[in-house]
XYZ file of C-alpha atoms in Angstrom:
755
model
C -2.094 -24.268 13.388
C -2.292 -20.795 15.351
C 0.575 -18.731 14.973
C 2.461 -16.334 17.593
C 0.144 -17.909 20.231
C 2.762 -17.113 22.942
C 3.729 -13.890 21.986
C 0.191 -13.014 22.119
C -0.186 -14.142 25.411
C 2.857 -12.066 26.522
C 1.664 -8.882 25.076
C -1.780 -9.519 26.365
C -0.531 -10.574 30.000
C 1.270 -7.451 30.174
C -1.334 -4.917 28.036
C -3.702 -3.433 31.684
C -0.734 -2.554 33.440
C 0.619 -0.610 30.158
C -2.409 0.898 29.332
C -2.685 2.022 32.766
C 0.944 3.630 32.707
C 0.434 5.441 29.641
C -3.219 6.764 30.908
C -1.312 8.170 33.835
C 1.412 9.793 31.454
C -0.845 11.567 29.362
C -3.217 12.593 32.007
C -6.458 11.767 29.890
C -9.049 8.691 28.306
C -7.188 7.060 25.627
C -8.035 6.541 22.242
C -7.184 2.313 20.926
C -4.327 3.559 18.503
C -2.420 5.499 21.985
C -3.363 2.259 23.743
C -1.596 0.032 20.970
C 0.996 2.675 20.082
C 1.979 3.243 23.988
C 2.018 -0.742 24.583
C 4.685 -1.326 21.627
C 7.156 1.344 22.784
C 10.574 0.390 21.808
C 11.937 1.060 25.928
C 10.328 2.122 28.928
C 7.697 5.217 28.806
C 9.049 8.670 28.291
C 9.350 11.353 31.232
C 6.050 13.163 29.527
C 3.763 11.969 26.538
C 4.816 12.407 23.073
C 3.679 15.181 21.028
C 1.454 13.612 17.974
C 2.622 15.117 14.752
C 6.138 16.242 15.762
C 8.244 13.935 18.065
C 10.080 10.742 16.703
C 9.239 7.424 18.964
C 11.113 4.357 18.562
C 8.369 1.024 18.340
C 8.896 -2.545 18.670
C 6.430 -4.346 16.052
C 5.432 -7.271 16.567
C 5.939 -9.102 13.295
C 7.044 -7.954 9.700
C 5.510 -8.984 6.647
C 6.988 -8.858 2.988
C 5.515 -9.652 -0.690
C 7.753 -11.004 -3.271
C 8.377 -8.166 -4.891
C 9.322 -6.261 -2.259
C 10.788 -9.250 -0.185
C 13.225 -9.329 -2.958
C 15.171 -6.043 -2.259
C 14.606 -6.576 1.839
C 16.294 -9.579 2.011
C 18.922 -8.302 -0.249
C 19.439 -5.874 2.453
C 18.741 -8.071 5.342
C 21.508 -10.915 4.134
C 24.319 -8.320 4.599
C 23.765 -6.944 7.917
C 25.357 -10.273 9.674
C 22.490 -11.302 11.489
C 21.883 -15.461 11.605
C 18.404 -14.958 12.041
C 15.377 -12.671 12.089
C 14.864 -11.125 15.649
C 10.758 -11.079 15.334
C 8.292 -13.876 13.386
C 8.641 -12.425 9.985
C 6.999 -14.073 6.460
C 7.351 -13.645 2.554
C 3.991 -14.008 1.030
C 4.373 -14.837 -3.269
C 1.727 -12.782 -4.398
C 3.095 -9.952 -6.901
C 4.792 -11.887 -9.809
C 1.879 -13.927 -10.463
C 0.854 -12.324 -14.428
C -3.055 -12.883 -15.410
C -3.665 -13.905 -18.711
C -5.660 -17.186 -19.407
C -7.174 -18.272 -15.838
C -5.424 -19.743 -12.307
C -4.505 -23.327 -13.520
C -2.177 -21.865 -16.185
C -1.106 -19.091 -15.248
C -0.007 -19.637 -12.090
C 1.852 -22.626 -13.909
C 3.627 -20.335 -16.115
C 4.382 -17.890 -13.454
C 6.390 -20.827 -11.361
C 8.150 -21.840 -14.406
C 9.199 -17.998 -15.473
C 9.814 -16.692 -11.587
C 11.444 -19.912 -10.169
C 14.533 -18.224 -10.276
C 13.197 -15.947 -7.847
C 10.978 -17.937 -5.835
C 13.522 -20.631 -5.287
C 15.714 -17.760 -3.770
C 12.846 -16.401 -1.447
C 12.307 -19.896 -0.176
C 15.977 -20.564 0.496
C 16.792 -17.017 2.017
C 13.440 -17.386 3.893
C 14.739 -20.804 5.316
C 18.342 -19.771 6.658
C 17.097 -16.603 8.262
C 13.880 -18.546 9.819
C 11.148 -16.817 7.976
C 7.720 -18.330 7.332
C 7.161 -18.896 2.985
C 3.876 -18.590 1.574
C 4.115 -20.322 -1.807
C 2.884 -19.158 -5.371
C -0.640 -19.326 -4.893
C -1.147 -19.492 -1.217
C -2.823 -15.825 -1.639
C -2.370 -12.262 -1.620
C -0.546 -10.884 1.325
C -2.857 -9.076 3.044
C -5.517 -11.756 3.135
C -3.595 -14.222 3.994
C -2.307 -11.980 6.896
C -5.554 -11.230 8.120
C -6.425 -14.980 7.949
C -3.504 -16.298 9.900
C -0.942 -13.520 11.926
C -3.634 -10.557 12.324
C -4.471 -10.297 16.078
C -6.343 -7.269 18.376
C -3.540 -4.826 19.823
C -0.607 -5.486 17.913
C 1.458 -3.832 15.538
C 3.379 -5.004 12.544
C 4.818 -3.796 9.533
C 4.948 -4.840 6.237
C 6.449 -3.785 2.872
C 3.671 -3.105 0.942
C 1.411 -0.035 1.397
C -1.751 -2.210 1.935
C -0.515 -3.457 5.147
C -3.102 -1.869 7.119
C -5.561 -4.149 5.965
C -4.787 -5.846 9.374
C -6.570 -2.981 11.120
C -9.800 -4.991 10.485
C -8.935 -6.741 13.119
C -7.919 -4.353 15.333
C -4.071 -4.330 14.652
C -1.843 -1.410 14.141
C -0.421 -2.569 10.719
C 1.805 0.068 8.661
C 2.947 -0.513 5.492
C 7.179 0.391 4.949
C 9.870 0.087 2.904
C 12.704 -2.717 2.603
C 15.136 -0.727 5.174
C 12.329 -0.265 7.621
C 11.469 -4.266 7.424
C 15.720 -4.755 8.014
C 15.201 -2.714 11.043
C 12.814 -4.477 12.894
C 13.813 -7.875 11.466
C 17.518 -6.803 12.904
C 15.758 -6.496 16.457
C 16.386 -2.295 16.294
C 13.753 -0.162 17.244
C 11.560 1.017 14.474
C 11.239 5.052 13.962
C 7.956 6.807 13.135
C 6.798 10.144 13.843
C 3.840 9.788 16.763
C 0.882 9.839 14.130
C -2.082 12.530 14.780
C -5.455 10.759 15.372
C -8.812 11.155 12.650
C -11.446 9.547 14.378
C -14.188 8.267 12.276
C -17.877 7.826 13.986
C -20.280 5.449 12.197
C -23.612 5.103 13.153
C -26.432 3.091 11.759
C -26.139 -0.015 9.543
C -25.381 -1.027 6.202
C -28.019 -2.207 4.094
C -29.168 -2.934 0.209
C -26.797 -2.542 -2.438
C -24.291 -0.499 -0.003
C -21.428 -2.300 1.267
C -18.195 -1.726 3.478
C -16.413 -0.364 0.545
C -18.545 2.714 -0.092
C -17.105 3.945 3.529
C -13.896 4.282 2.699
C -14.849 5.802 -1.001
C -16.944 8.408 1.344
C -14.102 8.903 3.534
C -11.567 8.684 0.478
C -13.915 12.022 -1.040
C -14.264 13.822 2.293
C -10.308 13.168 2.617
C -8.674 13.309 -0.231
C -5.348 11.637 -1.323
C -3.723 13.856 1.469
C -6.135 13.911 4.217
C -4.621 11.311 6.060
C -1.071 12.005 5.933
C 0.721 11.304 9.064
C -2.401 10.347 11.020
C -4.020 6.756 12.045
C -7.768 7.056 11.642
C -9.620 5.267 13.925
C -13.382 3.716 13.178
C -15.404 4.132 16.114
C -19.397 3.930 17.038
C -22.140 1.012 16.948
C -21.607 1.516 13.274
C -18.379 0.320 13.457
C -19.126 -2.282 15.410
C -22.235 -4.042 12.886
C -19.623 -4.192 10.522
C -18.158 -7.680 9.388
C -14.356 -8.439 10.623
C -13.324 -8.470 6.720
C -15.557 -5.725 5.697
C -13.372 -3.546 8.486
C -10.338 -5.127 6.327
C -11.407 -3.720 3.386
C -11.636 -0.044 4.937
C -8.378 -0.236 6.389
C -6.853 -1.616 3.255
C -8.083 1.535 1.213
C -7.361 3.650 3.722
C -3.885 3.712 2.252
C -5.394 5.673 -0.965
C -5.698 8.939 1.835
C -2.433 9.210 2.902
C -3.253 7.525 6.148
C -0.177 6.087 8.281
C -2.982 2.909 8.884
C -6.849 2.838 10.316
C -7.931 0.899 12.765
C -11.372 -0.695 14.165
C -11.872 -1.760 18.263
C -12.036 -5.221 18.878
C -15.929 -6.506 19.085
C -18.120 -9.583 18.305
C -17.520 -9.680 14.649
C -13.556 -9.302 15.098
C -14.042 -12.155 18.231
C -16.416 -14.390 15.439
C -13.943 -14.454 12.164
C -11.078 -15.547 14.649
C -12.809 -18.387 15.576
C -14.001 -19.011 12.052
C -10.155 -18.969 10.988
C -8.998 -21.736 13.649
C -7.864 -18.893 16.542
C -10.788 -19.462 19.493
C -7.705 -19.402 21.706
C -6.566 -16.112 20.433
C -10.440 -14.863 20.542
C -10.631 -16.277 24.184
C -7.047 -14.124 25.321
C -8.873 -10.717 23.717
C -11.991 -11.491 25.466
C -9.766 -10.661 28.437
C -8.392 -8.305 27.688
C -11.691 -6.807 25.814
C -11.530 -2.778 27.754
C -8.147 -2.335 26.654
C -8.960 -2.699 23.004
C -11.095 -0.724 22.570
C -11.122 3.491 23.102
C -11.699 4.318 26.686
C -15.665 5.164 27.317
C -14.909 8.839 27.522
C -13.901 8.878 23.755
C -16.768 7.808 22.819
C -18.793 10.281 24.687
C -16.986 13.018 23.744
C -14.593 12.100 20.685
C -13.886 16.243 19.339
C -11.463 16.402 23.059
C -9.160 13.300 21.674
C -8.946 13.174 18.196
C -7.406 16.118 16.278
C -10.458 15.459 13.336
C -14.263 13.913 13.506
C -16.009 12.658 10.485
C -19.318 10.619 11.371
C -21.409 9.117 9.009
C -24.541 7.471 9.179
C -24.310 4.134 7.689
C -28.353 3.580 6.808
C -27.946 7.098 4.758
C -24.597 6.002 2.684
C -25.458 5.053 -1.019
C -23.024 3.038 -3.155
C -20.081 5.201 -4.496
C -17.863 5.333 -7.858
C -14.773 6.373 -7.726
C -12.116 7.660 -10.691
C -11.084 7.646 -12.784
C -7.451 8.323 -12.814
C -7.419 8.958 -8.863
C -8.928 7.070 -5.783
C -10.216 10.300 -4.416
C -12.826 11.340 -6.474
C -16.234 9.853 -5.157
C -19.265 10.168 -7.133
C -22.791 8.471 -5.944
C -23.826 5.655 -7.749
C -27.366 8.025 -8.459
C -25.080 10.769 -9.276
C -22.502 8.258 -11.937
C -24.886 8.852 -15.632
C -24.731 12.389 -14.996
C -21.082 12.465 -14.303
C -20.365 10.021 -17.019
C -22.198 12.350 -19.318
C -20.604 15.875 -18.076
C -17.014 14.066 -18.670
C -17.469 12.706 -21.730
C -16.159 9.215 -19.701
C -16.490 6.239 -22.040
C -19.952 4.722 -20.587
C -19.510 1.363 -22.402
C -18.192 -0.805 -19.759
C -15.203 -3.259 -21.305
C -13.664 -5.183 -18.328
C -15.183 -5.405 -14.812
C -12.894 -7.167 -11.759
C -13.802 -7.694 -8.709
C -11.672 -9.000 -6.078
C -7.833 -8.346 -4.618
C -6.646 -7.681 -1.153
C -8.990 -5.224 -0.798
C -12.199 -6.947 -1.526
C -12.080 -10.841 -1.954
C -13.665 -12.111 1.389
C -16.146 -14.949 1.366
C -18.630 -12.261 2.159
C -17.402 -10.506 -0.963
C -17.837 -13.007 -3.168
C -21.022 -14.579 -1.893
C -22.752 -11.393 -2.414
C -21.363 -11.095 -5.996
C -22.364 -14.466 -6.448
C -26.122 -14.027 -5.801
C -26.386 -11.157 -8.141
C -25.370 -13.344 -10.760
C -27.235 -15.675 -9.870
C -30.290 -13.422 -10.304
C -29.282 -12.092 -13.156
C -29.338 -15.353 -14.923
C -32.435 -16.374 -13.075
C -33.935 -13.477 -14.872
C -32.664 -13.944 -18.492
C -29.449 -11.366 -18.552
C -25.738 -12.477 -18.953
C -22.965 -10.200 -18.390
C -21.949 -7.616 -21.217
C -18.555 -6.952 -20.200
C -15.657 -9.297 -19.288
C -15.612 -10.545 -15.638
C -12.774 -11.216 -13.885
C -12.665 -13.357 -9.751
C -9.492 -13.229 -8.065
C -9.686 -14.915 -4.844
C -7.878 -13.513 -1.886
C -6.317 -16.788 -0.525
C -6.376 -20.202 -1.344
C -8.238 -20.712 1.776
C -11.106 -18.596 0.271
C -10.774 -19.853 -3.189
C -11.194 -23.439 -1.952
C -14.092 -22.473 0.133
C -16.082 -21.008 -2.524
C -15.252 -23.342 -5.210
C -16.787 -26.018 -2.650
C -19.716 -24.206 -1.848
C -20.488 -23.471 -5.839
C -19.708 -19.764 -6.207
C -16.962 -20.675 -8.641
C -19.149 -22.530 -10.852
C -21.726 -19.458 -10.534
C -19.253 -16.981 -11.944
C -17.753 -18.706 -14.677
C -21.566 -19.961 -15.871
C -22.064 -16.166 -16.803
C -18.557 -15.791 -18.574
C -16.541 -14.951 -15.437
C -12.773 -16.140 -15.533
C -11.317 -16.670 -12.012
C -7.815 -15.794 -12.102
C -5.289 -16.860 -9.563
C -5.025 -15.976 -5.699
C -2.643 -12.926 -6.644
C -2.406 -9.216 -7.026
C -2.323 -9.563 -11.042
C -4.781 -6.739 -12.957
C -4.389 -4.407 -9.358
C -0.956 -4.353 -10.054
C -0.833 -4.172 -13.685
C -0.148 -8.142 -13.983
C -2.680 -8.439 -16.319
C -1.985 -9.461 -19.920
C -5.303 -6.939 -20.734
C -7.305 -8.183 -24.113
C -8.083 -5.162 -25.930
C -8.191 -4.198 -30.031
C -6.757 -0.840 -30.005
C -4.354 0.029 -26.393
C -5.022 3.808 -27.610
C -8.896 3.631 -27.652
C -10.512 5.799 -24.799
C -12.269 2.431 -22.485
C -13.844 2.097 -19.533
C -12.915 -0.590 -16.959
C -14.043 -0.852 -13.095
C -12.225 -2.951 -10.759
C -13.299 -3.769 -6.457
C -9.557 -3.163 -6.484
C -7.786 0.070 -3.977
C -6.179 2.296 -6.691
C -6.874 3.886 -10.105
C -4.244 5.668 -11.197
C -3.430 5.863 -15.045
C -1.835 3.058 -16.371
C -2.192 1.583 -13.001
C -3.888 -1.734 -14.387
C -3.311 -2.536 -18.025
C -0.151 0.024 -18.317
C -2.881 2.001 -20.578
C -2.651 5.663 -20.384
C -6.124 5.898 -22.477
C -8.042 3.058 -20.072
C -10.192 5.116 -17.793
C -10.471 2.634 -14.311
C -13.034 3.277 -11.742
C -13.414 1.595 -8.101
C -16.372 0.468 -6.690
C -17.717 -2.240 -4.398
C -17.537 -6.028 -6.233
C -21.792 -5.788 -5.904
C -21.532 -2.899 -8.020
C -18.733 -3.929 -10.356
C -21.013 -7.016 -10.367
C -24.163 -5.137 -11.438
C -22.279 -3.370 -13.964
C -20.412 -6.144 -15.806
C -24.517 -7.112 -16.166
C -25.449 -4.046 -17.148
C -22.009 -3.071 -19.334
C -22.301 0.472 -18.471
C -20.138 2.813 -15.992
C -23.497 4.578 -15.851
C -26.042 1.878 -14.824
C -27.523 2.397 -11.492
C -28.817 -1.399 -9.843
C -30.773 0.637 -7.122
C -33.276 2.480 -9.592
C -31.977 1.239 -13.428
C -33.982 -1.618 -15.171
C -32.160 -4.035 -17.931
C -33.794 -5.731 -21.007
C -33.603 -9.947 -20.958
C -33.267 -12.249 -23.526
C -37.068 -11.969 -23.758
C -37.116 -8.345 -24.237
C -39.134 -7.482 -20.849
C -37.699 -4.560 -18.322
C -36.019 -6.528 -15.065
C -34.595 -4.901 -12.280
C -31.599 -6.586 -9.962
C -32.620 -8.040 -6.714
C -30.078 -6.476 -3.859
C -27.418 -8.927 -3.073
C -27.495 -10.736 -0.151
C -24.800 -12.885 1.080
C -22.763 -14.552 4.141
C -20.022 -12.646 6.436
C -18.666 -15.927 6.912
C -19.148 -19.587 5.298
C -22.044 -21.422 7.477
C -20.203 -24.726 6.668
C -16.728 -23.157 7.871
C -13.616 -22.752 5.218
C -12.138 -25.384 4.494
C -8.719 -26.056 2.458
C -6.907 -28.733 1.318
C -3.072 -26.959 1.247
C -2.930 -23.934 2.930
C 0.292 -22.822 0.769
C 2.580 -22.546 3.571
C 6.807 -23.530 4.155
C 7.610 -23.375 7.870
C 11.198 -21.986 8.145
C 14.629 -24.799 9.136
C 14.759 -25.037 12.709
C 18.446 -24.243 11.892
C 19.073 -22.560 8.907
C 22.992 -21.685 9.401
C 23.883 -24.969 6.572
C 21.245 -23.467 4.137
C 23.126 -21.776 0.903
C 21.620 -18.582 -0.322
C 22.806 -18.374 -4.428
C 22.778 -15.340 -6.520
C 24.095 -15.960 -9.800
C 26.644 -13.143 -11.112
C 24.982 -13.435 -14.736
C 21.212 -13.497 -13.090
C 18.919 -10.731 -14.680
C 16.687 -10.943 -11.852
C 18.902 -10.838 -8.720
C 21.539 -8.712 -8.370
C 23.452 -8.205 -4.487
C 23.774 -5.307 -3.147
C 27.011 -2.820 -2.570
C 26.984 -0.186 -0.269
C 25.760 3.353 -0.942
C 28.721 6.015 -0.183
C 28.962 8.044 2.364
C 28.433 11.508 2.513
C 31.674 13.653 0.993
C 31.678 15.918 3.937
C 30.459 18.755 2.430
C 28.091 20.828 0.621
C 27.081 19.404 -2.979
C 27.474 21.814 -5.513
C 27.382 21.647 -9.348
C 23.978 18.750 -9.367
C 22.230 19.251 -12.708
C 18.438 18.969 -13.006
C 17.183 15.339 -13.802
C 13.592 16.174 -14.261
C 11.223 18.656 -12.924
C 8.053 16.225 -12.777
C 4.277 18.076 -13.195
C 1.165 17.411 -11.221
C 0.625 14.014 -9.880
C 4.003 11.989 -9.489
C 2.980 8.915 -7.526
C 5.159 5.574 -6.960
C 4.137 4.402 -9.900
C 5.078 7.063 -12.219
C 8.640 6.450 -10.400
C 8.987 2.677 -10.410
C 6.322 1.476 -12.029
C 5.054 -2.451 -11.568
C 3.670 -4.543 -14.270
C 5.742 -6.135 -16.796
C 9.020 -4.552 -14.220
C 8.067 -6.442 -11.346
C 10.454 -9.051 -12.705
C 13.421 -6.980 -11.969
C 12.775 -6.110 -8.198
C 15.513 -8.173 -7.411
C 17.928 -6.342 -9.500
C 18.257 -2.822 -8.740
C 20.699 -1.933 -12.135
C 18.026 -3.434 -13.995
C 15.100 -2.001 -12.669
C 16.434 1.499 -12.590
C 15.710 1.104 -16.136
C 12.590 2.257 -15.271
C 13.261 5.589 -12.960
C 10.631 7.891 -13.627
C 9.552 6.836 -17.107
C 5.927 7.637 -16.004
C 6.485 11.348 -15.027
C 5.361 14.495 -16.973
C 8.231 16.418 -17.369
C 6.839 20.099 -16.715
C 8.869 21.861 -19.670
C 7.177 19.698 -22.451
C 4.511 17.832 -21.261
C 5.939 14.704 -21.971
C 6.907 11.608 -20.387
C 10.434 10.291 -19.990
C 11.980 13.026 -22.122
C 14.243 14.887 -20.685
C 16.982 17.560 -21.434
C 20.489 16.448 -21.082
C 22.702 19.420 -20.305
C 25.491 17.591 -21.014
C 24.575 17.095 -24.712
C 21.687 19.378 -25.147
C 19.594 16.339 -26.779
C 16.619 15.051 -25.097
C 16.026 11.559 -24.406
C 14.715 9.120 -21.580
C 15.048 9.785 -17.893
C 17.153 6.816 -17.087
C 19.731 7.192 -19.622
C 20.116 11.052 -19.020
C 20.799 9.910 -15.424
C 23.258 7.582 -15.883
C 25.334 9.948 -18.321
C 25.224 12.675 -15.764
C 26.533 9.763 -13.141
C 29.599 8.622 -15.452
C 30.573 12.253 -15.398
C 30.764 12.067 -11.933
C 27.679 14.941 -11.892
C 25.128 14.611 -9.695
C 21.383 15.534 -10.132
C 18.423 16.817 -8.955
C 14.458 16.014 -8.919
C 12.191 18.418 -8.594
C 8.104 17.611 -7.488
C 5.010 18.742 -6.735
C 2.357 17.747 -4.435
C 2.311 14.860 -1.940
C 5.247 13.269 -3.982
C 5.564 9.218 -3.617
C 1.879 8.759 -3.429
C 0.970 5.368 -3.483
C 2.654 2.221 -3.218
C 4.882 1.394 -0.594
C 8.095 0.438 -3.216
C 11.663 1.498 -1.930
C 12.538 0.854 -5.215
C 11.328 4.189 -6.236
C 13.867 5.906 -3.586
C 16.606 3.042 -4.603
C 16.368 3.514 -8.398
C 17.350 7.527 -8.064
C 19.900 6.995 -5.767
C 21.546 4.257 -7.664
C 21.605 7.037 -10.744
C 22.966 9.481 -8.665
C 20.586 11.499 -7.830
C 21.045 13.413 -4.740
C 18.161 15.325 -3.788
C 14.264 15.234 -4.311
C 12.699 18.636 -4.227
C 9.105 19.153 -3.788
C 6.247 20.761 -2.614
C 5.150 18.027 -0.188
C 5.662 14.328 0.718
C 3.759 11.322 0.922
C 4.860 9.519 4.160
C 6.200 6.492 3.245
C 8.348 7.651 0.528
C 10.218 10.511 2.398
C 10.800 7.788 4.783
C 12.384 5.431 1.852
C 14.607 8.530 0.541
C 15.758 9.249 3.916
C 16.691 5.872 4.193
C 18.652 5.401 1.539
C 20.968 8.264 2.232
C 18.889 10.827 0.051
C 18.357 14.313 0.744
C 14.472 14.417 1.100
C 13.730 18.437 0.563
C 10.311 20.793 0.534
C 10.055 24.147 -0.973
C 9.624 26.755 2.221
C 7.501 28.825 -0.279
C 5.710 26.344 -2.569
C 6.000 29.373 -5.528
C 9.855 28.846 -5.481
C 8.639 25.301 -7.606
C 8.230 27.999 -10.455
C 12.164 29.285 -10.244
C 13.439 26.291 -11.478
C 14.437 26.172 -14.877
C 15.154 23.468 -17.711
C 19.182 23.834 -17.709
C 19.719 24.700 -13.869
C 22.770 23.548 -12.097
C 21.629 23.610 -8.699
C 23.470 23.768 -5.167
C 22.160 22.656 -1.657
C 24.048 24.798 1.153
C 24.150 24.037 4.903
C 24.805 20.577 5.094
C 27.960 20.839 7.338
C 25.776 22.051 9.608
C 22.996 20.071 9.080
C 20.543 19.978 12.105
C 16.918 18.769 12.721
C 14.276 22.053 12.249
C 16.928 24.199 10.741
C 16.347 24.719 6.681
C 18.623 24.002 3.905
C 19.488 26.741 0.928
C 19.277 25.766 -2.254
C 20.753 27.976 -5.080
C 19.670 27.529 -8.781
C 22.593 28.657 -11.305
C 20.278 29.279 -14.210
C 21.929 28.877 -17.652
C 22.027 32.681 -18.183
C 24.367 33.484 -15.352
C 21.439 34.755 -13.287
C 21.024 33.140 -10.005
C 17.653 32.441 -7.199
C 18.663 31.108 -3.865
C 15.656 30.168 -1.463
C 15.033 27.974 1.935
C 14.227 24.224 1.512
C 12.803 22.585 4.528
C 13.439 19.261 5.806
C 11.682 17.216 8.517
C 15.473 14.868 9.579
C 15.875 14.134 13.175
C 19.838 13.413 14.220
C 19.461 10.066 13.778
C 18.247 10.194 10.296
C 20.922 12.926 9.519
C 23.233 10.124 10.736
C 21.961 7.821 8.142
C 22.519 10.533 5.217
C 26.258 11.004 6.627
C 26.443 7.076 6.688
C 25.117 6.972 2.963
C 22.369 5.130 4.217
C 20.491 3.227 6.912
C 21.634 -0.147 6.649
C 25.504 0.861 6.418
C 24.668 2.181 9.789
C 23.250 -1.344 10.730
C 26.201 -3.373 9.146
C 28.634 -0.979 11.355
C 26.621 -2.096 14.474
C 26.916 -6.078 13.808
C 29.459 -6.427 12.057
C 32.260 -4.899 14.169
């Protein structure tokens, strides 16, 4: 079944004229990013070209994808806006709520029973509003999208930060919060600041132990977790054309870890081959017909510095494997220097668990290359010396690798094949460990490795590498092992060296599957009933947030001054809390419990200014709310880094937080705060962060003349009677200021559809 074929035909038919018009408007050759963005404007071309990094632009994405944990809140919002069906093709994917514990079959069965209420809700609301539904076990959203929906030159949004995975097929695919998804599903324009464009020129060709994953691990080391903020990263050059489509997807997927809006590759033969192998020969033929418009203009290739805001260059033939971490995905160490880094930093050398798969690295190519390492190791008398898990990305991949014998290969060395789901990558993992406080090391082929991310344990040192390096280290049982140079001792006492991995970009016998797990919606969903029980612990219907009171906001209490890295995992962690993603009040009990309090270096312990006692962050916020007092959260750099989860914005809103004041924001989180009617503010002078004291009462002034580009004023009223006053910046435009005044973007949508 080919999805969206008529949509793709229509887009490609109009593409040449739209690209030509954009080129004339801008007056210069175009990057691929510009071609796709200008082809997806909501409405006609402007009088002049948009300025990158400055102008807000309305877009019309082709489709929306939602995973089950974020879809609950997105669809709870959508069902209140007054539409009878979604305006663009949309899907829900059940991948986040399956906990990895015993193995695929048992874990999936347990998840279906445990999450029945949520799955029934998602299936019924999808059926009602014309949304495609991918059942539990069908696979991870990004792999399923790549196999079925992604197409060159398209544009989509998804309620998951790793939506950019679809860039592996030349699609602008952007992670957003649920409120943004509601806009697009309601047929409204979707707003984004015109991104800057970072070009990454790739030459040469990968070989040996080096893989596509190492490209993004290297880029993360170059740009850091903030370097891509506000930009689309566009990969180009012969090196890019030499990479497989799924390898390109890996690079785009993990681009979320540098804060990039998304990442993108140009259409080429590798993409064409992948489309054909996944049953989309018609799409490949259509793309071939407009190929020149699905690649940057020739002049861009010839002189990239003239057309990109920043250019990196990498010769793939010189790239060696990298290991990134611990605790942050941009701490990049070449595998040749890993042993020295382990010793210098005191990281536990013994590897306890090695995990491959996830949305980032679970393609047939990844699995086949890893399986070749296992086969070679066994033939040489070696075995796994760490726990070893394998997570297929989709039922299509799982069925095919079982048919081709790879699952047997992994199991023969003690590997455990998990369900086609996110599992340990998002903390859905029942980790087996003797002492949860003991420093220990794991390595994954996932994308993110913040403290507590995988297993909820602050003591776990999590590293990220390619599936090949992870598999080799599983055999060695050491994080310091370098398979390019080191030997291992086999069961006969012989010194042996692992052979370089070999594999297949695509299955030689083609993909195969019995039941991919797709459920089409009803042709007419008007009679479908969506039931949410009043006493449910998992689901809760939403009530509109209150509109702005029309005055400056004064008398706010400092809730917490967060120190250092504060990601969305710190603000609203996943793992055991995923079960409450559809119940705003219940999940709000995890608000900021992972953030470090500046004043005592502890988590989930803040001062309640009403009682003078220290207690949990959510309970303190609830005490202020019950007393009719608003509160403020103060944060550091890149606040809200990580997942797209809008719960990290909705929970503070629900518990009475009126403003988030930080040194800088991650893109998605800042937008999510705006959508929920919050004030997302930054220090005009970053040193003013140091002026905030634990007992401060805070006023925010200038709101009655809230204007784009005009700073507001924050007044800190200190306990000793002194005050500090300083300017704070914001990036609100007129539309976003209207969201604030209305109490949230959803209130504005309701006013349009429920007149």
